[in-house]
Amino acid sequence: MANLKPSIPKGTRDFSPEVVAKRNFIFDTMRAVFTKFGFQPIETPAMENLETLTGKYGDEGDQLIFKILNSGDFLAKADPEKLQAGDSRRLTPEIAEKALRYDLTVPFARYVVMHQHEITFPFKRFQIQPVWRADRPQKGRYREFYQCDADIVGSESLLNEAEFILIYDEVLSRLGLKEFTIRVNNRKILSGIAELTGKPDKMMDLTIAIDKLDKIGIGGVEKELLQRGFEEADLDKIKPFLNLGGTNPEKIRHLKESLASSETGLKGIEELETVFTYLSRFNTNRAVVELDITLARGLNYYTGAILEVRSDEVKMGSIGGGGRYDDLTGMFGMNGLTGVGISFGADRIYDVMEELKLFPPRTTLGTTLLITNFDRETEMFALDLLQTLRHHHVAVELYPSPVKLQKQFKYADARNIPYVLVIGPEELQSGQLTLKHMKSGEQEKITAEALPSVFSAPSS
Amino acid sequence: MANLKPSIPKGTRDFSPEVVAKRNFIFDTMRAVFTKFGFQPIETPAMENLETLTGKYGDEGDQLIFKILNSGDFLAKADPEKLQAGDSRRLTPEIAEKALRYDLTVPFARYVVMHQHEITFPFKRFQIQPVWRADRPQKGRYREFYQCDADIVGSESLLNEAEFILIYDEVLSRLGLKEFTIRVNNRKILSGIAELTGKPDKMMDLTIAIDKLDKIGIGGVEKELLQRGFEEADLDKIKPFLNLGGTNPEKIRHLKESLASSETGLKGIEELETVFTYLSRFNTNRAVVELDITLARGLNYYTGAILEVRSDEVKMGSIGGGGRYDDLTGMFGMNGLTGVGISFGADRIYDVMEELKLFPPRTTLGTTLLITNFDRETEMFALDLLQTLRHHHVAVELYPSPVKLQKQFKYADARNIPYVLVIGPEELQSGQLTLKHMKSGEQEKITAEALPSVFSAPSS
């Protein structure tokens, strides 16, 4: 066995205890809110059949799917002609039947179709699992990362859209974010605008161009629109929408006028109004909800509401997004299943929380108290105390061997353990144990009997 | 896009909401106990470099590692000669640089070496993550399954062994198991027995043969020992150990006599005695701890204590096991790091709990209350109530559309939602809402104001 210097594949990460604790704080908060709103967790395998995934993410996406080499003598089952040709792409399905999931949406669609007879619709599910993409790794982009999705399928009700806005509001407020905006739009409004130019079939071109507004500015969008087959005269019709200002009701009033000739456009506005009516009955915690006609989102399967969330305190891309789709499961032969879903960007939320110092200090801690180990006699005494404290649900450790006290304190310090209890021969004889608060350095004398009551209540 | 009938790779599983909830009950219990005992969570990537894994699990294991096909034109970088030869095994490292982790031990060793300068030893970590093996799938054996490992590295103290026994005891007791046995042995005792036959180098042969005692009986073990180079005279020396009876102290007394001539054997007995002395200071909850000289465990890296847990209520293989090793990280060039670790068999524990009906009924539930949706007017009233109840941390849903009440009740029934609140025009006018307890069928009238206090306390 060679002594290799170990490393991990590029774009992947080890998570240390502190980071795991912080990530779990985010995931646990999402789980709690999803559950409170009636969502149920499912989990799907890391591997899917390659044919389940192929063709769902476009040509570029297909290239970014990680394929799993067939076990055993995979070459024996491969088509010799394709093998000879040396064409990696054509050979792939011959030697790799399985692949790692690329997102949670396609596995969810596959799950719904496979389990349709066990599922009660409307089906409200959430799923928090890693996905894998062979993207070029760069800052903030990884080859393994978690997606956190929630969807409601089998219900056209726009109450669902409102509920998702409340979920964003509650999750992010609980995590400590104070200023964030949930931008809302509706694909039918974008269709209405395309109709207005007399080019209803160019809705996706319009969407893709507007989607880049943040990056390339209004001048860039105009250029892109011209490249995508719109004319100068169309721009005059489109531009007022991109500059639409005012409050949400003002925007809606405006849109009703400008899109009066488009049935689809009016439908989109009506849907948005219904969502806002629902929201008017609720009080959001921290979220600002803003109708933003320039919100486009590139994914082409959205057909109604679209949502996107950004922090207003930290400059960072979107930390969540979603929308309504009309046909989740058509790709697997089950047509016409409508749904709406959202996703949280866990890695970005993590970065926002780090920057704003929002993680509660206790999330990084485990053990509350370390009992020092002096010798065999004091150790035996400490064992009783250890058991008693654990019965009181205190996270407590006894240092496993009688090394120098200094080393034991160093351990407590490195582990962020807030209290150390010293039990030496003196303490054993007097019954007065020494309790040290690591941060302040203060020491006090305390009896073994008094300890459980000190630590049973959450300590600071 | 073809309409394919979707399926998942053999040996993998979808987990429905009910199963996820039950599995999380197990994982959360482990996490809580690990944390209370001072262990910290880490996570490692699903993918490791193939060379990190190769050679660590024997030839057979190497074949069972799932390899990930390189992205892009993988054939271009492959050695043409190996490609021409059509030898799958030799070609694999040319076209697959990464692989899915096969267990949590090797990634943990890799983690310790890579992060050795950030880690404070003794390092107490736990890790609950899936692993993948290209095993032939069969009942209870999957190609994707979770491992739940805890280890303490960098400490020789036998207190650690005792702590792991307490962890088994507490986790399994909390899960509701009432009768289970933790069997304990020490590899040095097996070495001592091999020394007694004059064949100290045959310790692993002895171990492998004894490990099969459960399956092939004492006659089978004798046959296997003869095949592995022991002689009839050796069997006479070995057999008394296999039949060793009595209490733990009686066994220890016996072993001290029989192994008096073996220094290694005596060391093993002394280690066991120390562990039992520690345990005598604690009270286990439910676990019976038994010294069992026939406990061998096949893995060849154990050098001290070995442990195995079985339920005494359900016939099932081991539900946990572990032991002490002297050299976790030598394979990555960091020598002499001792440690001890255990593992829980989550799938088997799940099966035991199902068979004994140990899952609390609430683990399968999410939503406590469904509010029915009658029409737009009652819906608006319901929205206020929805928000109020959620402020009181009640998991509550409003049915998203005004379909027939019967369908809404059917939804509540299928989802196991225990209470349904009916708000129709009558209820709206009188202020007396109808609350139905789904299981008993009982109905009562209740005001909106009284509802939060009913549901804020955990309902049955």
PDB file of C-alpha atoms in Angstrom, chain A residues 123-374:
ATOM      1  CA  PHE A 123     -48.782  16.029  -2.398  1.00  0.00           C
ATOM      2  CA  LYS A 124     -46.649  18.376  -0.327  1.00  0.00           C
ATOM      3  CA  ARG A 125     -43.115  17.079  -0.117  1.00  0.00           C
ATOM      4  CA  PHE A 126     -39.738  18.445   0.852  1.00  0.00           C
ATOM      5  CA  GLN A 127     -36.363  16.963   0.130  1.00  0.00           C
ATOM      6  CA  ILE A 128     -32.952  18.002   1.443  1.00  0.00           C
ATOM      7  CA  GLN A 129     -30.211  15.961  -0.199  1.00  0.00           C
ATOM      8  CA  PRO A 130     -26.924  16.450  -2.058  1.00  0.00           C
ATOM      9  CA  VAL A 131     -26.687  16.614  -5.833  1.00  0.00           C
ATOM     10  CA  TRP A 132     -23.629  16.285  -8.053  1.00  0.00           C
ATOM     11  CA  ARG A 133     -22.582  18.258 -11.120  1.00  0.00           C
ATOM     12  CA  ALA A 134     -19.373  18.070 -13.137  1.00  0.00           C
ATOM     13  CA  ASP A 135     -19.258  21.863 -13.381  1.00  0.00           C
ATOM     14  CA  ARG A 136     -15.946  23.655 -13.399  1.00  0.00           C
ATOM     15  CA  PRO A 137     -15.414  24.362  -9.665  1.00  0.00           C
ATOM     16  CA  GLN A 138     -15.070  28.013  -8.675  1.00  0.00           C
ATOM     17  CA  LYS A 139     -15.758  30.213  -5.659  1.00  0.00           C
ATOM     18  CA  GLY A 140     -19.146  29.261  -4.297  1.00  0.00           C
ATOM     19  CA  ARG A 141     -19.722  26.584  -6.923  1.00  0.00           C
ATOM     20  CA  TYR A 142     -19.156  22.990  -5.923  1.00  0.00           C
ATOM     21  CA  ARG A 143     -19.432  19.591  -7.565  1.00  0.00           C
ATOM     22  CA  GLU A 144     -21.323  18.241  -4.566  1.00  0.00           C
ATOM     23  CA  PHE A 145     -23.859  20.495  -2.865  1.00  0.00           C
ATOM     24  CA  TYR A 146     -27.184  20.236  -1.087  1.00  0.00           C
ATOM     25  CA  GLN A 147     -30.478  21.212  -2.602  1.00  0.00           C
ATOM     26  CA  CYS A 148     -33.433  21.990  -0.354  1.00  0.00           C
ATOM     27  CA  ASP A 149     -36.668  21.741  -2.302  1.00  0.00           C
ATOM     28  CA  ALA A 150     -40.328  21.892  -1.373  1.00  0.00           C
ATOM     29  CA  ASP A 151     -43.170  21.315  -3.842  1.00  0.00           C
ATOM     30  CA  ILE A 152     -46.941  20.979  -3.862  1.00  0.00           C
ATOM     31  CA  VAL A 153     -48.187  18.952  -6.803  1.00  0.00           C
ATOM     32  CA  GLY A 154     -51.749  18.203  -7.827  1.00  0.00           C
ATOM     33  CA  SER A 155     -53.263  21.528  -6.765  1.00  0.00           C
ATOM     34  CA  GLU A 156     -53.878  24.600  -8.892  1.00  0.00           C
ATOM     35  CA  SER A 157     -54.751  26.746  -5.904  1.00  0.00           C
ATOM     36  CA  LEU A 158     -52.815  29.996  -5.701  1.00  0.00           C
ATOM     37  CA  LEU A 159     -52.941  29.689  -1.930  1.00  0.00           C
ATOM     38  CA  ASN A 160     -49.913  27.442  -2.452  1.00  0.00           C
ATOM     39  CA  GLU A 161     -47.913  30.299  -3.950  1.00  0.00           C
ATOM     40  CA  ALA A 162     -48.805  32.448  -0.938  1.00  0.00           C
ATOM     41  CA  GLU A 163     -47.825  29.662   1.442  1.00  0.00           C
ATOM     42  CA  PHE A 164     -44.390  29.396  -0.153  1.00  0.00           C
ATOM     43  CA  ILE A 165     -43.846  33.111   0.358  1.00  0.00           C
ATOM     44  CA  LEU A 166     -44.727  32.613   4.019  1.00  0.00           C
ATOM     45  CA  ILE A 167     -42.283  29.707   4.202  1.00  0.00           C
ATOM     46  CA  TYR A 168     -39.457  31.838   2.801  1.00  0.00           C
ATOM     47  CA  ASP A 169     -40.391  34.535   5.274  1.00  0.00           C
ATOM     48  CA  GLU A 170     -40.468  32.220   8.278  1.00  0.00           C
ATOM     49  CA  VAL A 171     -37.327  30.220   7.487  1.00  0.00           C
ATOM     50  CA  LEU A 172     -35.169  33.253   6.754  1.00  0.00           C
ATOM     51  CA  SER A 173     -36.569  35.233   9.702  1.00  0.00           C
ATOM     52  CA  ARG A 174     -35.878  32.314  12.041  1.00  0.00           C
ATOM     53  CA  LEU A 175     -32.327  32.146  10.710  1.00  0.00           C
ATOM     54  CA  GLY A 176     -31.912  35.760  11.737  1.00  0.00           C
ATOM     55  CA  LEU A 177     -31.996  37.579   8.393  1.00  0.00           C
ATOM     56  CA  LYS A 178     -33.523  40.986   8.943  1.00  0.00           C
ATOM     57  CA  GLU A 179     -33.859  42.490   5.483  1.00  0.00           C
ATOM     58  CA  PHE A 180     -34.683  40.444   2.463  1.00  0.00           C
ATOM     59  CA  THR A 181     -36.951  40.801  -0.538  1.00  0.00           C
ATOM     60  CA  ILE A 182     -39.068  38.152  -2.189  1.00  0.00           C
ATOM     61  CA  ARG A 183     -39.591  39.213  -5.784  1.00  0.00           C
ATOM     62  CA  VAL A 184     -42.645  37.815  -7.528  1.00  0.00           C
ATOM     63  CA  ASN A 185     -43.687  37.705 -11.155  1.00  0.00           C
ATOM     64  CA  ASN A 186     -45.802  35.548 -13.426  1.00  0.00           C
ATOM     65  CA  ARG A 187     -44.719  33.929 -16.667  1.00  0.00           C
ATOM     66  CA  LYS A 188     -48.118  34.737 -18.203  1.00  0.00           C
ATOM     67  CA  ILE A 189     -47.305  38.443 -17.887  1.00  0.00           C
ATOM     68  CA  LEU A 190     -44.117  37.846 -19.847  1.00  0.00           C
ATOM     69  CA  SER A 191     -46.231  35.983 -22.422  1.00  0.00           C
ATOM     70  CA  GLY A 192     -48.584  38.961 -22.514  1.00  0.00           C
ATOM     71  CA  ILE A 193     -45.698  41.301 -23.253  1.00  0.00           C
ATOM     72  CA  ALA A 194     -44.515  39.017 -26.061  1.00  0.00           C
ATOM     73  CA  GLU A 195     -48.059  39.007 -27.457  1.00  0.00           C
ATOM     74  CA  LEU A 196     -48.067  42.779 -27.369  1.00  0.00           C
ATOM     75  CA  THR A 197     -45.133  42.842 -29.760  1.00  0.00           C
ATOM     76  CA  GLY A 198     -46.982  40.466 -32.047  1.00  0.00           C
ATOM     77  CA  LYS A 199     -44.394  37.758 -31.353  1.00  0.00           C
ATOM     78  CA  PRO A 200     -46.124  35.441 -28.834  1.00  0.00           C
ATOM     79  CA  ASP A 201     -43.845  32.539 -29.823  1.00  0.00           C
ATOM     80  CA  LYS A 202     -40.837  34.533 -28.638  1.00  0.00           C
ATOM     81  CA  MET A 203     -41.827  34.438 -24.959  1.00  0.00           C
ATOM     82  CA  MET A 204     -38.791  32.344 -23.991  1.00  0.00           C
ATOM     83  CA  ASP A 205     -36.442  34.658 -25.927  1.00  0.00           C
ATOM     84  CA  LEU A 206     -37.937  37.587 -24.093  1.00  0.00           C
ATOM     85  CA  THR A 207     -37.557  35.734 -20.784  1.00  0.00           C
ATOM     86  CA  ILE A 208     -33.946  34.754 -21.398  1.00  0.00           C
ATOM     87  CA  ALA A 209     -33.011  38.316 -22.349  1.00  0.00           C
ATOM     88  CA  ILE A 210     -34.786  39.927 -19.369  1.00  0.00           C
ATOM     89  CA  ASP A 211     -33.253  37.307 -17.075  1.00  0.00           C
ATOM     90  CA  LYS A 212     -29.872  38.924 -17.783  1.00  0.00           C
ATOM     91  CA  LEU A 213     -30.951  42.440 -16.774  1.00  0.00           C
ATOM     92  CA  ASP A 214     -28.979  42.301 -13.503  1.00  0.00           C
ATOM     93  CA  LYS A 215     -25.804  41.286 -15.293  1.00  0.00           C
ATOM     94  CA  ILE A 216     -25.864  43.244 -18.543  1.00  0.00           C
ATOM     95  CA  GLY A 217     -28.105  46.240 -17.786  1.00  0.00           C
ATOM     96  CA  ILE A 218     -30.958  47.588 -19.845  1.00  0.00           C
ATOM     97  CA  GLY A 219     -28.715  48.400 -22.803  1.00  0.00           C
ATOM     98  CA  GLY A 220     -27.483  44.819 -22.879  1.00  0.00           C
ATOM     99  CA  VAL A 221     -31.000  43.466 -22.713  1.00  0.00           C
ATOM    100  CA  GLU A 222     -32.041  45.619 -25.671  1.00  0.00           C
ATOM    101  CA  LYS A 223     -29.109  44.329 -27.707  1.00  0.00           C
ATOM    102  CA  GLU A 224     -29.955  40.738 -26.769  1.00  0.00           C
ATOM    103  CA  LEU A 225     -33.604  41.268 -27.723  1.00  0.00           C
ATOM    104  CA  LEU A 226     -32.580  42.527 -31.156  1.00  0.00           C
ATOM    105  CA  GLN A 227     -30.285  39.523 -31.588  1.00  0.00           C
ATOM    106  CA  ARG A 228     -33.159  37.254 -30.645  1.00  0.00           C
ATOM    107  CA  GLY A 229     -35.435  38.575 -33.403  1.00  0.00           C
ATOM    108  CA  PHE A 230     -37.219  41.491 -31.790  1.00  0.00           C
ATOM    109  CA  GLU A 231     -37.286  44.813 -33.669  1.00  0.00           C
ATOM    110  CA  GLU A 232     -36.739  48.433 -32.588  1.00  0.00           C
ATOM    111  CA  ALA A 233     -40.498  48.968 -32.592  1.00  0.00           C
ATOM    112  CA  ASP A 234     -40.865  46.012 -30.191  1.00  0.00           C
ATOM    113  CA  LEU A 235     -38.338  47.541 -27.826  1.00  0.00           C
ATOM    114  CA  ASP A 236     -40.506  50.623 -27.475  1.00  0.00           C
ATOM    115  CA  LYS A 237     -43.292  48.365 -26.299  1.00  0.00           C
ATOM    116  CA  ILE A 238     -41.117  46.260 -24.005  1.00  0.00           C
ATOM    117  CA  LYS A 239     -39.057  49.016 -22.336  1.00  0.00           C
ATOM    118  CA  PRO A 240     -41.864  50.602 -20.287  1.00  0.00           C
ATOM    119  CA  PHE A 241     -42.376  47.245 -18.556  1.00  0.00           C
ATOM    120  CA  LEU A 242     -38.706  47.067 -17.601  1.00  0.00           C
ATOM    121  CA  ASN A 243     -38.936  50.482 -15.985  1.00  0.00           C
ATOM    122  CA  LEU A 244     -42.208  49.877 -14.186  1.00  0.00           C
ATOM    123  CA  GLY A 245     -42.138  51.583 -10.761  1.00  0.00           C
ATOM    124  CA  GLY A 246     -44.473  52.243  -7.854  1.00  0.00           C
ATOM    125  CA  THR A 247     -46.099  50.096  -5.197  1.00  0.00           C
ATOM    126  CA  ASN A 248     -47.399  46.634  -5.960  1.00  0.00           C
ATOM    127  CA  PRO A 249     -51.024  47.842  -6.386  1.00  0.00           C
ATOM    128  CA  GLU A 250     -49.832  50.658  -8.634  1.00  0.00           C
ATOM    129  CA  LYS A 251     -47.868  48.221 -10.757  1.00  0.00           C
ATOM    130  CA  ILE A 252     -50.872  45.941 -11.044  1.00  0.00           C
ATOM    131  CA  ARG A 253     -53.096  48.841 -12.086  1.00  0.00           C
ATOM    132  CA  HIS A 254     -50.546  49.842 -14.696  1.00  0.00           C
ATOM    133  CA  LEU A 255     -50.173  46.335 -16.050  1.00  0.00           C
ATOM    134  CA  LYS A 256     -53.915  45.882 -16.364  1.00  0.00           C
ATOM    135  CA  GLU A 257     -53.982  48.867 -18.675  1.00  0.00           C
ATOM    136  CA  SER A 258     -50.922  48.036 -20.730  1.00  0.00           C
ATOM    137  CA  LEU A 259     -51.838  44.367 -21.146  1.00  0.00           C
ATOM    138  CA  ALA A 260     -55.572  44.931 -21.676  1.00  0.00           C
ATOM    139  CA  SER A 261     -55.373  43.362 -25.116  1.00  0.00           C
ATOM    140  CA  SER A 262     -53.702  40.148 -23.966  1.00  0.00           C
ATOM    141  CA  GLU A 263     -55.900  37.486 -22.411  1.00  0.00           C
ATOM    142  CA  THR A 264     -52.875  35.581 -21.160  1.00  0.00           C
ATOM    143  CA  GLY A 265     -51.344  38.733 -19.719  1.00  0.00           C
ATOM    144  CA  LEU A 266     -54.539  39.580 -17.858  1.00  0.00           C
ATOM    145  CA  LYS A 267     -54.713  36.034 -16.504  1.00  0.00           C
ATOM    146  CA  GLY A 268     -51.200  36.430 -15.147  1.00  0.00           C
ATOM    147  CA  ILE A 269     -52.121  39.699 -13.458  1.00  0.00           C
ATOM    148  CA  GLU A 270     -55.231  38.134 -11.962  1.00  0.00           C
ATOM    149  CA  GLU A 271     -53.170  35.268 -10.553  1.00  0.00           C
ATOM    150  CA  LEU A 272     -50.729  37.705  -9.004  1.00  0.00           C
ATOM    151  CA  GLU A 273     -53.586  39.721  -7.512  1.00  0.00           C
ATOM    152  CA  THR A 274     -54.997  36.589  -5.914  1.00  0.00           C
ATOM    153  CA  VAL A 275     -51.624  35.784  -4.365  1.00  0.00           C
ATOM    154  CA  PHE A 276     -51.360  39.328  -3.022  1.00  0.00           C
ATOM    155  CA  THR A 277     -54.900  39.072  -1.630  1.00  0.00           C
ATOM    156  CA  TYR A 278     -53.917  35.951   0.277  1.00  0.00           C
ATOM    157  CA  LEU A 279     -50.779  37.633   1.525  1.00  0.00           C
ATOM    158  CA  SER A 280     -52.749  40.664   2.721  1.00  0.00           C
ATOM    159  CA  ARG A 281     -54.405  38.384   5.271  1.00  0.00           C
ATOM    160  CA  PHE A 282     -51.086  37.338   6.688  1.00  0.00           C
ATOM    161  CA  ASN A 283     -48.359  39.340   8.333  1.00  0.00           C
ATOM    162  CA  THR A 284     -44.929  38.464   7.095  1.00  0.00           C
ATOM    163  CA  ASN A 285     -42.135  38.668   9.625  1.00  0.00           C
ATOM    164  CA  ARG A 286     -39.286  40.353   7.822  1.00  0.00           C
ATOM    165  CA  ALA A 287     -39.815  39.770   4.113  1.00  0.00           C
ATOM    166  CA  VAL A 288     -40.622  42.531   1.673  1.00  0.00           C
ATOM    167  CA  VAL A 289     -42.710  41.073  -1.159  1.00  0.00           C
ATOM    168  CA  GLU A 290     -42.264  42.945  -4.396  1.00  0.00           C
ATOM    169  CA  LEU A 291     -43.869  42.520  -7.779  1.00  0.00           C
ATOM    170  CA  ASP A 292     -40.969  42.697 -10.230  1.00  0.00           C
ATOM    171  CA  ILE A 293     -41.784  42.442 -13.884  1.00  0.00           C
ATOM    172  CA  THR A 294     -38.109  42.013 -14.725  1.00  0.00           C
ATOM    173  CA  LEU A 295     -37.908  38.781 -12.758  1.00  0.00           C
ATOM    174  CA  ALA A 296     -37.680  36.131 -15.453  1.00  0.00           C
ATOM    175  CA  ARG A 297     -35.758  33.034 -14.253  1.00  0.00           C
ATOM    176  CA  GLY A 298     -34.258  31.101 -17.111  1.00  0.00           C
ATOM    177  CA  LEU A 299     -35.803  27.674 -16.523  1.00  0.00           C
ATOM    178  CA  ASN A 300     -38.246  26.974 -19.309  1.00  0.00           C
ATOM    179  CA  TYR A 301     -40.718  24.792 -17.455  1.00  0.00           C
ATOM    180  CA  TYR A 302     -42.312  27.570 -15.395  1.00  0.00           C
ATOM    181  CA  THR A 303     -45.763  28.577 -16.605  1.00  0.00           C
ATOM    182  CA  GLY A 304     -47.239  30.753 -13.824  1.00  0.00           C
ATOM    183  CA  ALA A 305     -45.829  32.413 -10.723  1.00  0.00           C
ATOM    184  CA  ILE A 306     -42.099  32.833 -10.395  1.00  0.00           C
ATOM    185  CA  LEU A 307     -40.302  33.766  -7.186  1.00  0.00           C
ATOM    186  CA  GLU A 308     -36.824  34.787  -6.174  1.00  0.00           C
ATOM    187  CA  VAL A 309     -35.325  35.808  -2.822  1.00  0.00           C
ATOM    188  CA  ARG A 310     -32.342  38.011  -2.111  1.00  0.00           C
ATOM    189  CA  SER A 311     -30.768  39.370   1.025  1.00  0.00           C
ATOM    190  CA  ASP A 312     -30.822  43.174   1.203  1.00  0.00           C
ATOM    191  CA  GLU A 313     -28.025  43.197   3.781  1.00  0.00           C
ATOM    192  CA  VAL A 314     -25.363  41.280   1.875  1.00  0.00           C
ATOM    193  CA  LYS A 315     -24.488  41.439  -1.795  1.00  0.00           C
ATOM    194  CA  MET A 316     -24.977  37.857  -2.934  1.00  0.00           C
ATOM    195  CA  GLY A 317     -26.934  36.205  -5.730  1.00  0.00           C
ATOM    196  CA  SER A 318     -30.385  34.788  -5.133  1.00  0.00           C
ATOM    197  CA  ILE A 319     -30.695  32.671  -1.993  1.00  0.00           C
ATOM    198  CA  GLY A 320     -33.869  30.969  -3.157  1.00  0.00           C
ATOM    199  CA  GLY A 321     -36.266  30.717  -6.042  1.00  0.00           C
ATOM    200  CA  GLY A 322     -39.093  28.771  -7.574  1.00  0.00           C
ATOM    201  CA  GLY A 323     -42.314  28.876  -9.493  1.00  0.00           C
ATOM    202  CA  ARG A 324     -45.322  27.085 -10.895  1.00  0.00           C
ATOM    203  CA  TYR A 325     -45.110  24.497 -13.641  1.00  0.00           C
ATOM    204  CA  ASP A 326     -47.885  22.767 -15.569  1.00  0.00           C
ATOM    205  CA  ASP A 327     -46.304  19.487 -16.384  1.00  0.00           C
ATOM    206  CA  LEU A 328     -43.857  18.004 -13.905  1.00  0.00           C
ATOM    207  CA  THR A 329     -44.220  14.366 -14.853  1.00  0.00           C
ATOM    208  CA  GLY A 330     -44.969  14.409 -18.586  1.00  0.00           C
ATOM    209  CA  MET A 331     -41.405  13.263 -19.226  1.00  0.00           C
ATOM    210  CA  PHE A 332     -42.360   9.982 -17.544  1.00  0.00           C
ATOM    211  CA  GLY A 333     -45.714   9.605 -19.261  1.00  0.00           C
ATOM    212  CA  MET A 334     -47.961  11.094 -16.577  1.00  0.00           C
ATOM    213  CA  ASN A 335     -49.409  14.233 -18.103  1.00  0.00           C
ATOM    214  CA  GLY A 336     -50.958  17.410 -16.810  1.00  0.00           C
ATOM    215  CA  LEU A 337     -49.751  17.307 -13.224  1.00  0.00           C
ATOM    216  CA  THR A 338     -49.467  20.920 -12.102  1.00  0.00           C
ATOM    217  CA  GLY A 339     -47.428  22.060  -9.179  1.00  0.00           C
ATOM    218  CA  VAL A 340     -45.465  24.832  -7.591  1.00  0.00           C
ATOM    219  CA  GLY A 341     -42.169  24.580  -5.797  1.00  0.00           C
ATOM    220  CA  ILE A 342     -39.337  26.492  -4.224  1.00  0.00           C
ATOM    221  CA  SER A 343     -35.711  25.856  -3.450  1.00  0.00           C
ATOM    222  CA  PHE A 344     -33.320  27.273  -0.858  1.00  0.00           C
ATOM    223  CA  GLY A 345     -29.691  27.930  -1.714  1.00  0.00           C
ATOM    224  CA  ALA A 346     -28.141  26.502   1.420  1.00  0.00           C
ATOM    225  CA  ASP A 347     -24.523  27.383   0.609  1.00  0.00           C
ATOM    226  CA  ARG A 348     -25.363  31.018  -0.085  1.00  0.00           C
ATOM    227  CA  ILE A 349     -27.584  31.282   2.985  1.00  0.00           C
ATOM    228  CA  TYR A 350     -24.633  29.910   4.953  1.00  0.00           C
ATOM    229  CA  ASP A 351     -22.357  32.601   3.525  1.00  0.00           C
ATOM    230  CA  VAL A 352     -24.914  35.347   4.267  1.00  0.00           C
ATOM    231  CA  MET A 353     -25.239  34.135   7.849  1.00  0.00           C
ATOM    232  CA  GLU A 354     -21.474  33.983   8.307  1.00  0.00           C
ATOM    233  CA  GLU A 355     -21.065  37.501   6.986  1.00  0.00           C
ATOM    234  CA  LEU A 356     -23.805  38.844   9.263  1.00  0.00           C
ATOM    235  CA  LYS A 357     -22.621  36.682  12.199  1.00  0.00           C
ATOM    236  CA  LEU A 358     -26.066  35.162  12.580  1.00  0.00           C
ATOM    237  CA  PHE A 359     -25.121  31.711  13.839  1.00  0.00           C
ATOM    238  CA  PRO A 360     -25.988  31.411  17.529  1.00  0.00           C
ATOM    239  CA  PRO A 361     -22.800  30.687  19.491  1.00  0.00           C
ATOM    240  CA  ARG A 362     -24.223  27.438  20.860  1.00  0.00           C
ATOM    241  CA  THR A 363     -24.535  25.893  17.401  1.00  0.00           C
ATOM    242  CA  THR A 364     -20.807  25.394  17.357  1.00  0.00           C
ATOM    243  CA  LEU A 365     -20.671  23.801  20.770  1.00  0.00           C
ATOM    244  CA  GLY A 366     -21.247  20.253  21.806  1.00  0.00           C
ATOM    245  CA  THR A 367     -19.880  19.401  25.215  1.00  0.00           C
ATOM    246  CA  THR A 368     -20.792  21.707  28.104  1.00  0.00           C
ATOM    247  CA  LEU A 369     -18.456  20.385  30.748  1.00  0.00           C
ATOM    248  CA  LEU A 370     -15.114  18.600  30.813  1.00  0.00           C
ATOM    249  CA  ILE A 371     -14.160  16.722  33.971  1.00  0.00           C
ATOM    250  CA  THR A 372     -10.402  16.456  34.394  1.00  0.00           C
ATOM    251  CA  ASN A 373      -8.669  13.159  34.994  1.00  0.00           C
ATOM    252  CA  PHE A 374      -6.072  13.230  37.792  1.00  0.00           C
TER     253      PHE A 374
END
